[in-house]
Amino acid sequence: METTVLKKIWLSPPHMGGSEETYVKEAFDTNWIAPLGPNVQQFEKSIEDYVGNNTYAACLSSGTGAIHLGLELLGVSHGDEVICQSFTFAASANPITYLGAEPIFVDSERETWNISPVLLEKAIKDRLAKGIKPKAIVAVHLYGMPYKVDEVHAIARNYDIPVIEDSAEALGSSYRGFNCGSFGDFGILSFNGNKIITTSGGGALLCKFQSTKEKAVFLATQARDNAPHYQHSRIGYNYRMSNVLAGIGRGQMEVLTDRVEARRSNFEFYKEHLSSLPEITFINEPEGSYSNRWLTCVLTPSFDIREKIRIALENENIESRPLWKPMHLQPVFEKNVSFVNGVSEDLFERGLCLPSGSSLETGDLERICGIIKNLLK
Ligand SMILES: *Cc1c(COP(=O)(O)O)cnc(C)c1O
């Protein structure tokens, strides 16, 4: 008996451009099947050219590894405190704990959903009053929306605390004409399978100096001293990107601009077709901000309505997902010090990410909007 299975629509699937296989084949043809090689160098160069603003990129096996190395290069170690945006994916905070340091969580503001400059300053003052100077700040451009770069970096400079700019979701976003990833003492990118471009798994640490990039690469390749035998004067990691996967990355960089346009046009489609519904609201770009609209997120009036929409889509084989659950509400971090204002908890309760892949077709978007409109009418 035939049953019709509705075409699955994923939240954010990979989208190859065409030349990825050529570069991967090059790796095979030249036998560069190693965690270094010409594809890695070319991929790094194309990231550096794209991000600009004096950026040196070190390609790694994940964005999480990039945050780990960035924190280590900033000297974060056992017993330190690091301030971290609470409204994010766990990978922003986990590497702080790898170094034996403690994440201190700071809530979001309403305009960009990212770290609140007001609470950030409050947190810093509180810790300083207790005799602890935070060693670093991890700020995140969540869903591709730039955080308040001017305000956050002014505070960081004022208190002389370095910033790790988590741009895992924000490749292709910019703020006042400069690309995300280029503002922090370190920036990080992710090429995980769900991100705007992917190498199936991978990441990059964005550095301000060639010499810092060299240190990152040194640590990422087991911290081998310069000697004919294997000699180590410190602990290293195996974090370098494979030359095979960097071939995928080279191909993906050729279509990055198209991918940003496609994600932004998904957002425009949803906005045009759903914003007449009183139950659905969208987040706008503040003046000066340009978001890659990695995921289109909507806010509903309540947890119940959000769940109703999510389940209705699920029943039609369409994947959607609640917004990130804030770190200060995660069981693993519930005892950590946090500075909260209720914003991220509210967003988590009422917010939903809609399918946002760059390969979505108009028919897919119409199907999704049709289900939501039908449900709420
Ligand atoms: C995906 C992601 C990361 C981690 O990247 P991986 O490459 O998956 O390790 C870090 N931070 C944020 C905000 C992310 O979305």
CSV table of C-alpha atoms and ligand atoms in Angstrom, one decimal:
chain,number,residue,atom,x,y,z
A,1,MET,CA,0.0,0.0,0.0
A,2,GLU,CA,1.3,3.5,-0.9
A,3,THR,CA,1.5,6.1,1.8
A,4,THR,CA,2.4,9.6,0.9
A,5,VAL,CA,5.2,11.0,3.1
A,6,LEU,CA,5.3,14.7,3.2
A,7,LYS,CA,8.7,16.1,2.1
A,8,LYS,CA,10.8,16.7,5.2
A,9,ILE,CA,11.8,20.3,5.8
A,10,TRP,CA,14.9,20.7,8.0
A,11,LEU,CA,15.7,23.6,10.2
A,12,SER,CA,19.0,24.5,8.6
A,13,PRO,CA,20.5,21.8,6.4
A,14,PRO,CA,23.9,21.9,4.5
A,15,HIS,CA,23.8,23.5,1.1
A,16,MET,CA,26.7,22.7,-1.2
A,17,GLY,CA,27.6,25.1,-4.0
A,18,GLY,CA,29.2,22.8,-6.6
A,19,SER,CA,33.0,23.3,-6.5
A,20,GLU,CA,33.4,21.6,-3.1
A,21,GLU,CA,34.0,18.2,-4.7
A,22,THR,CA,36.7,19.6,-7.0
A,23,TYR,CA,38.7,20.8,-4.0
A,24,VAL,CA,38.1,17.6,-2.1
A,25,LYS,CA,39.3,15.6,-5.2
A,26,GLU,CA,42.4,17.8,-5.3
A,27,ALA,CA,43.2,16.7,-1.8
A,28,PHE,CA,42.9,13.1,-2.9
A,29,ASP,CA,44.8,13.5,-6.2
A,30,THR,CA,47.7,15.1,-4.4
A,31,ASN,CA,47.4,12.8,-1.3
A,32,TRP,CA,47.0,15.7,1.1
A,33,ILE,CA,44.8,13.7,3.4
A,34,ALA,CA,46.2,15.4,6.5
A,35,PRO,CA,45.4,18.0,9.1
A,36,LEU,CA,47.2,20.6,7.0
A,37,GLY,CA,47.8,21.3,3.3
A,38,PRO,CA,46.9,23.6,0.5
A,39,ASN,CA,43.1,23.5,1.0
A,40,VAL,CA,43.6,24.7,4.6
A,41,GLN,CA,45.8,27.5,3.5
A,42,GLN,CA,43.5,28.6,0.7
A,43,PHE,CA,40.4,28.3,3.0
A,44,GLU,CA,42.1,30.5,5.6
A,45,LYS,CA,43.1,33.0,2.9
A,46,SER,CA,39.5,33.3,1.7
A,47,ILE,CA,38.2,33.7,5.2
A,48,GLU,CA,40.8,36.4,5.9
A,49,ASP,CA,39.9,38.3,2.6
A,50,TYR,CA,36.2,38.0,3.4
A,51,VAL,CA,36.2,39.1,7.1
A,52,GLY,CA,38.9,41.8,6.5
A,53,ASN,CA,39.8,44.3,9.1
A,54,ASN,CA,43.3,42.8,9.8
A,55,THR,CA,42.1,39.3,10.5
A,56,TYR,CA,44.3,36.2,10.5
A,57,ALA,CA,42.3,32.9,10.4
A,58,ALA,CA,43.4,29.5,11.9
A,59,CYS,CA,41.2,26.7,10.7
A,60,LEU,CA,40.4,24.1,13.4
A,61,SER,CA,38.3,21.0,13.9
A,62,SER,CA,35.4,22.9,15.6
A,63,GLY,CA,34.2,26.3,16.7
A,64,THR,CA,34.2,24.9,20.3
A,65,GLY,CA,37.9,24.2,19.9
A,66,ALA,CA,38.4,27.7,18.6
A,67,ILE,CA,36.9,29.2,21.8
A,68,HIS,CA,39.0,26.9,23.9
A,69,LEU,CA,42.2,28.0,22.2
A,70,GLY,CA,41.2,31.7,22.3
A,71,LEU,CA,40.6,31.5,26.0
A,72,GLU,CA,43.9,29.7,26.6
A,73,LEU,CA,45.8,32.3,24.5
A,74,LEU,CA,44.2,35.0,26.7
A,75,GLY,CA,45.7,33.2,29.7
A,76,VAL,CA,42.5,31.9,31.2
A,77,SER,CA,43.3,29.2,33.7
A,78,HIS,CA,42.2,27.4,36.8
A,79,GLY,CA,40.2,29.5,39.3
A,80,ASP,CA,39.6,32.4,36.8
A,81,GLU,CA,36.2,33.9,36.1
A,82,VAL,CA,35.0,34.5,32.5
A,83,ILE,CA,31.9,36.5,31.8
A,84,CYS,CA,29.7,34.8,29.2
A,85,GLN,CA,26.4,35.7,27.4
A,86,SER,CA,23.8,33.5,29.0
A,87,PHE,CA,21.5,33.4,25.9
A,88,THR,CA,23.6,31.1,23.6
A,89,PHE,CA,24.5,27.6,22.7
A,90,ALA,CA,26.4,25.6,25.4
A,91,ALA,CA,29.5,25.6,23.2
A,92,SER,CA,30.1,29.3,24.1
A,93,ALA,CA,30.5,28.4,27.8
A,94,ASN,CA,31.8,24.9,27.9
A,95,PRO,CA,35.4,25.6,27.0
A,96,ILE,CA,35.7,28.0,29.9
A,97,THR,CA,35.2,25.0,32.2
A,98,TYR,CA,37.8,22.9,30.2
A,99,LEU,CA,40.4,25.4,31.5
A,100,GLY,CA,39.2,25.0,35.1
A,101,ALA,CA,37.7,28.5,35.0
A,102,GLU,CA,34.2,29.6,36.0
A,103,PRO,CA,31.6,31.1,33.6
A,104,ILE,CA,29.7,34.0,35.1
A,105,PHE,CA,26.5,34.5,33.0
A,106,VAL,CA,25.0,37.8,31.9
A,107,ASP,CA,21.5,38.1,30.4
A,108,SER,CA,20.4,39.9,27.2
A,109,GLU,CA,18.8,43.1,26.1
A,110,ARG,CA,15.6,43.3,24.1
A,111,GLU,CA,16.9,45.0,20.9
A,112,THR,CA,19.4,42.4,19.6
A,113,TRP,CA,18.7,39.5,22.2
A,114,ASN,CA,22.4,39.6,23.0
A,115,ILE,CA,24.5,40.5,26.1
A,116,SER,CA,23.1,43.5,27.9
A,117,PRO,CA,25.7,46.2,28.2
A,118,VAL,CA,24.0,47.5,31.4
A,119,LEU,CA,24.1,44.1,33.1
A,120,LEU,CA,27.6,43.5,31.7
A,121,GLU,CA,28.9,46.5,33.5
A,122,LYS,CA,27.0,45.6,36.6
A,123,ALA,CA,28.6,42.1,36.6
A,124,ILE,CA,32.1,43.5,36.2
A,125,LYS,CA,31.6,46.0,39.0
A,126,ASP,CA,30.2,43.3,41.3
A,127,ARG,CA,33.2,41.0,40.6
A,128,LEU,CA,35.7,43.7,41.0
A,129,ALA,CA,34.1,44.7,44.4
A,130,LYS,CA,34.7,41.1,45.4
A,131,GLY,CA,38.3,41.3,44.4
A,132,ILE,CA,38.0,39.2,41.3
A,133,LYS,CA,38.8,40.6,37.9
A,134,PRO,CA,37.1,38.7,35.1
A,135,LYS,CA,39.7,37.3,32.7
A,136,ALA,CA,37.6,37.6,29.5
A,137,ILE,CA,34.2,38.3,28.1
A,138,VAL,CA,32.5,35.9,25.6
A,139,ALA,CA,29.9,37.8,23.6
A,140,VAL,CA,27.7,36.2,21.0
A,141,HIS,CA,26.1,37.4,17.8
A,142,LEU,CA,23.1,35.1,18.3
A,143,TYR,CA,21.2,33.9,15.2
A,144,GLY,CA,23.5,36.2,13.2
A,145,MET,CA,22.3,39.4,14.8
A,146,PRO,CA,25.3,41.6,15.9
A,147,TYR,CA,25.4,42.3,19.6
A,148,LYS,CA,25.8,46.0,20.6
A,149,VAL,CA,29.4,46.1,19.5
A,150,ASP,CA,30.2,49.8,20.4
A,151,GLU,CA,28.7,49.5,23.9
A,152,VAL,CA,30.1,46.1,24.8
A,153,HIS,CA,33.6,46.9,23.5
A,154,ALA,CA,33.7,50.3,25.2
A,155,ILE,CA,32.9,48.6,28.5
A,156,ALA,CA,35.5,45.9,27.9
A,157,ARG,CA,38.2,48.5,27.0
A,158,ASN,CA,37.2,50.7,30.0
A,159,TYR,CA,37.8,47.8,32.4
A,160,ASP,CA,40.7,46.3,30.3
A,161,ILE,CA,39.1,42.9,29.8
A,162,PRO,CA,39.6,41.1,26.4
A,163,VAL,CA,36.6,39.9,24.4
A,164,ILE,CA,36.1,36.6,22.6
A,165,GLU,CA,33.6,37.4,19.8
A,166,ASP,CA,31.5,34.2,19.2
A,167,SER,CA,30.6,34.6,15.5
A,168,ALA,CA,29.7,31.0,15.1
A,169,GLU,CA,26.3,32.0,13.8
A,170,ALA,CA,27.3,35.3,12.2
A,171,LEU,CA,29.6,34.8,9.3
A,172,GLY,CA,28.3,37.3,6.7
A,173,SER,CA,26.8,39.7,9.3
A,174,SER,CA,28.3,43.1,9.9
A,175,TYR,CA,28.1,46.1,12.2
A,176,ARG,CA,28.7,49.7,10.9
A,177,GLY,CA,30.4,48.3,7.8
A,178,PHE,CA,32.8,45.9,9.5
A,179,ASN,CA,32.3,42.1,9.5
A,180,CYS,CA,31.4,40.1,12.5
A,181,GLY,CA,34.4,38.1,13.7
A,182,SER,CA,36.7,41.1,13.4
A,183,PHE,CA,35.8,43.0,16.5
A,184,GLY,CA,37.1,40.9,19.4
A,185,ASP,CA,40.6,40.2,20.7
A,186,PHE,CA,39.7,36.8,19.2
A,187,GLY,CA,36.7,36.0,16.9
A,188,ILE,CA,35.5,32.4,16.3
A,189,LEU,CA,33.6,30.8,13.4
A,190,SER,CA,31.8,27.5,13.2
A,191,PHE,CA,31.4,25.3,10.1
A,192,ASN,CA,29.2,22.8,11.7
A,193,GLY,CA,26.6,21.2,9.5
A,194,ASN,CA,23.8,23.5,10.5
A,195,LYS,CA,25.7,26.8,10.1
A,196,ILE,CA,25.4,29.2,7.2
A,197,ILE,CA,28.3,27.5,5.4
A,198,THR,CA,29.7,24.1,6.5
A,199,THR,CA,32.7,21.8,6.2
A,200,SER,CA,30.5,19.1,7.9
A,201,GLY,CA,32.4,19.9,11.1
A,202,GLY,CA,35.0,22.6,11.7
A,203,GLY,CA,35.7,26.1,12.9
A,204,ALA,CA,38.2,28.9,12.9
A,205,LEU,CA,39.9,31.1,15.3
A,206,LEU,CA,40.2,34.7,14.0
A,207,CYS,CA,43.3,36.5,15.4
A,208,LYS,CA,44.5,40.1,15.2
A,209,PHE,CA,48.2,39.3,14.6
A,210,GLN,CA,50.0,36.7,12.4
A,211,SER,CA,52.1,35.8,15.5
A,212,THR,CA,49.0,35.0,17.5
A,213,LYS,CA,47.7,32.8,14.7
A,214,GLU,CA,51.0,31.0,14.7
A,215,LYS,CA,50.7,30.4,18.5
A,216,ALA,CA,47.1,29.0,17.9
A,217,VAL,CA,48.3,26.7,15.2
A,218,PHE,CA,51.2,25.5,17.4
A,219,LEU,CA,48.8,24.7,20.2
A,220,ALA,CA,46.3,23.1,17.8
A,221,THR,CA,49.0,20.7,16.5
A,222,GLN,CA,50.1,19.1,19.8
A,223,ALA,CA,52.5,22.0,20.8
A,224,ARG,CA,55.5,20.4,19.1
A,225,ASP,CA,58.8,22.2,19.7
A,226,ASN,CA,61.1,22.9,16.8
A,227,ALA,CA,63.2,19.8,16.8
A,228,PRO,CA,63.8,16.7,14.5
A,229,HIS,CA,62.4,14.4,17.2
A,230,TYR,CA,59.1,14.9,19.0
A,231,GLN,CA,59.6,17.3,21.8
A,232,HIS,CA,57.1,19.2,23.9
A,233,SER,CA,57.6,22.0,26.5
A,234,ARG,CA,53.9,22.4,27.1
A,235,ILE,CA,50.5,20.8,26.7
A,236,GLY,CA,48.9,21.0,23.2
A,237,TYR,CA,45.8,19.8,21.4
A,238,ASN,CA,44.8,18.0,18.2
A,239,TYR,CA,42.5,20.7,16.9
A,240,ARG,CA,43.7,21.4,13.3
A,241,MET,CA,41.3,21.2,10.4
A,242,SER,CA,41.7,18.4,7.9
A,243,ASN,CA,42.8,19.3,4.4
A,244,VAL,CA,39.9,17.2,3.0
A,245,LEU,CA,37.3,19.2,4.9
A,246,ALA,CA,39.0,22.5,4.1
A,247,GLY,CA,38.3,21.6,0.5
A,248,ILE,CA,34.6,21.7,1.3
A,249,GLY,CA,35.2,25.1,3.0
A,250,ARG,CA,36.9,26.6,-0.1
A,251,GLY,CA,33.9,25.7,-2.2
A,252,GLN,CA,31.5,27.0,0.4
A,253,MET,CA,33.3,30.4,0.6
A,254,GLU,CA,32.6,30.9,-3.2
A,255,VAL,CA,28.8,30.9,-2.5
A,256,LEU,CA,28.7,32.6,1.0
A,257,THR,CA,27.3,35.8,-0.4
A,258,ASP,CA,24.5,33.9,-2.1
A,259,ARG,CA,23.8,32.0,1.1
A,260,VAL,CA,23.5,35.2,3.1
A,261,GLU,CA,21.1,36.6,0.5
A,262,ALA,CA,19.0,33.4,0.6
A,263,ARG,CA,18.7,33.4,4.4
A,264,ARG,CA,17.8,37.1,4.4
A,265,SER,CA,15.1,36.5,1.8
A,266,ASN,CA,13.7,33.7,3.8
A,267,PHE,CA,13.3,36.2,6.7
A,268,GLU,CA,11.6,38.7,4.3
A,269,PHE,CA,9.2,36.0,3.1
A,270,TYR,CA,8.2,35.0,6.6
A,271,LYS,CA,7.8,38.6,7.6
A,272,GLU,CA,5.7,39.5,4.6
A,273,HIS,CA,3.4,36.5,5.0
A,274,LEU,CA,3.1,36.2,8.8
A,275,SER,CA,3.5,39.7,10.3
A,276,SER,CA,-0.3,40.4,9.8
A,277,LEU,CA,-0.9,37.7,12.4
A,278,PRO,CA,-1.1,39.4,15.9
A,279,GLU,CA,0.5,36.4,17.5
A,280,ILE,CA,3.7,36.6,15.4
A,281,THR,CA,6.5,39.2,15.8
A,282,PHE,CA,10.0,39.5,14.4
A,283,ILE,CA,13.2,41.1,15.5
A,284,ASN,CA,14.4,44.1,13.4
A,285,GLU,CA,17.9,45.1,12.6
A,286,PRO,CA,18.9,48.1,14.7
A,287,GLU,CA,20.5,51.0,12.7
A,288,GLY,CA,24.0,50.0,11.6
A,289,SER,CA,23.5,46.3,12.0
A,290,TYR,CA,23.3,43.8,9.1
A,291,SER,CA,22.3,40.3,10.1
A,292,ASN,CA,22.9,37.2,8.0
A,293,ARG,CA,19.5,36.0,9.3
A,294,TRP,CA,21.1,32.6,10.0
A,295,LEU,CA,17.8,31.4,11.5
A,296,THR,CA,14.5,33.3,11.2
A,297,CYS,CA,13.1,33.5,14.7
A,298,VAL,CA,9.6,34.5,15.7
A,299,LEU,CA,8.1,35.5,19.1
A,300,THR,CA,4.7,34.3,20.0
A,301,PRO,CA,2.5,35.6,23.0
A,302,SER,CA,3.0,32.5,25.1
A,303,PHE,CA,4.7,29.1,25.6
A,304,ASP,CA,1.5,27.4,24.7
A,305,ILE,CA,1.1,29.1,21.4
A,306,ARG,CA,4.7,28.5,20.6
A,307,GLU,CA,4.3,24.8,21.3
A,308,LYS,CA,1.1,24.7,19.3
A,309,ILE,CA,3.0,26.0,16.2
A,310,ARG,CA,6.0,23.8,16.8
A,311,ILE,CA,3.8,20.6,17.1
A,312,ALA,CA,1.6,21.5,14.1
A,313,LEU,CA,4.8,21.9,12.0
A,314,GLU,CA,6.2,18.6,13.4
A,315,ASN,CA,3.0,16.8,12.4
A,316,GLU,CA,3.6,18.0,8.8
A,317,ASN,CA,7.2,16.7,8.9
A,318,ILE,CA,8.7,20.2,9.3
A,319,GLU,CA,11.4,20.9,11.8
A,320,SER,CA,11.3,24.0,14.0
A,321,ARG,CA,13.0,24.6,17.3
A,322,PRO,CA,12.6,26.7,20.5
A,323,LEU,CA,15.1,29.5,20.9
A,324,TRP,CA,18.3,28.6,22.9
A,325,LYS,CA,17.7,27.7,26.5
A,326,PRO,CA,19.8,30.2,28.5
A,327,MET,CA,22.9,28.9,30.2
A,328,HIS,CA,21.8,30.1,33.7
A,329,LEU,CA,18.8,27.8,33.4
A,330,GLN,CA,20.8,24.8,32.4
A,331,PRO,CA,21.1,22.1,35.1
A,332,VAL,CA,24.9,22.0,34.6
A,333,PHE,CA,25.3,25.7,35.2
A,334,GLU,CA,22.5,26.5,37.7
A,335,LYS,CA,24.9,27.1,40.6
A,336,ASN,CA,27.0,29.6,38.6
A,337,VAL,CA,26.9,33.3,39.4
A,338,SER,CA,24.6,35.0,37.0
A,339,PHE,CA,23.2,38.5,36.3
A,340,VAL,CA,19.7,38.2,35.0
A,341,ASN,CA,16.8,40.4,34.0
A,342,GLY,CA,14.2,37.9,32.7
A,343,VAL,CA,14.8,38.7,29.0
A,344,SER,CA,16.4,35.5,27.8
A,345,GLU,CA,14.1,33.3,29.9
A,346,ASP,CA,11.1,35.1,28.2
A,347,LEU,CA,12.6,34.7,24.7
A,348,PHE,CA,13.2,31.0,25.4
A,349,GLU,CA,9.6,30.5,26.5
A,350,ARG,CA,7.9,32.3,23.6
A,351,GLY,CA,10.4,32.1,20.7
A,352,LEU,CA,10.6,29.7,17.8
A,353,CYS,CA,13.2,29.2,15.0
A,354,LEU,CA,11.5,28.5,11.7
A,355,PRO,CA,13.1,26.5,8.9
A,356,SER,CA,15.8,28.7,7.5
A,357,GLY,CA,18.0,26.8,5.1
A,358,SER,CA,19.4,28.6,2.1
A,359,SER,CA,18.1,25.8,-0.2
A,360,LEU,CA,14.4,26.3,0.9
A,361,GLU,CA,12.1,26.8,-2.1
A,362,THR,CA,9.2,29.2,-2.4
A,363,GLY,CA,6.8,26.3,-2.2
A,364,ASP,CA,8.4,25.1,1.1
A,365,LEU,CA,8.0,28.6,2.6
A,366,GLU,CA,4.4,28.8,1.4
A,367,ARG,CA,3.7,25.4,3.0
A,368,ILE,CA,5.2,26.5,6.3
A,369,CYS,CA,3.4,29.8,6.4
A,370,GLY,CA,0.1,28.1,5.3
A,371,ILE,CA,0.2,25.8,8.3
A,372,ILE,CA,0.9,28.6,10.7
A,373,LYS,CA,-1.8,30.9,9.3
A,374,ASN,CA,-4.3,28.1,9.3
A,375,LEU,CA,-3.5,27.2,12.9
A,376,LEU,CA,-3.9,30.8,14.2
A,377,LYS,CA,-6.8,32.0,12.1
B,1,LIG,C1,27.7,26.2,16.7
B,1,LIG,C2,28.1,27.2,17.8
B,1,LIG,C3,29.3,27.1,18.4
B,1,LIG,C4,30.2,25.9,18.3
B,1,LIG,O1,30.6,25.5,17.1
B,1,LIG,P1,31.0,24.0,16.8
B,1,LIG,O2,31.7,24.1,15.5
B,1,LIG,O3,29.8,23.2,16.6
B,1,LIG,O4,31.9,23.5,17.8
B,1,LIG,C5,29.6,28.0,19.4
B,1,LIG,N1,28.8,29.0,19.6
B,1,LIG,C6,27.6,29.2,19.0
B,1,LIG,C7,26.8,30.3,19.4
B,1,LIG,C8,27.2,28.2,18.1
B,1,LIG,O5,26.0,28.4,17.5
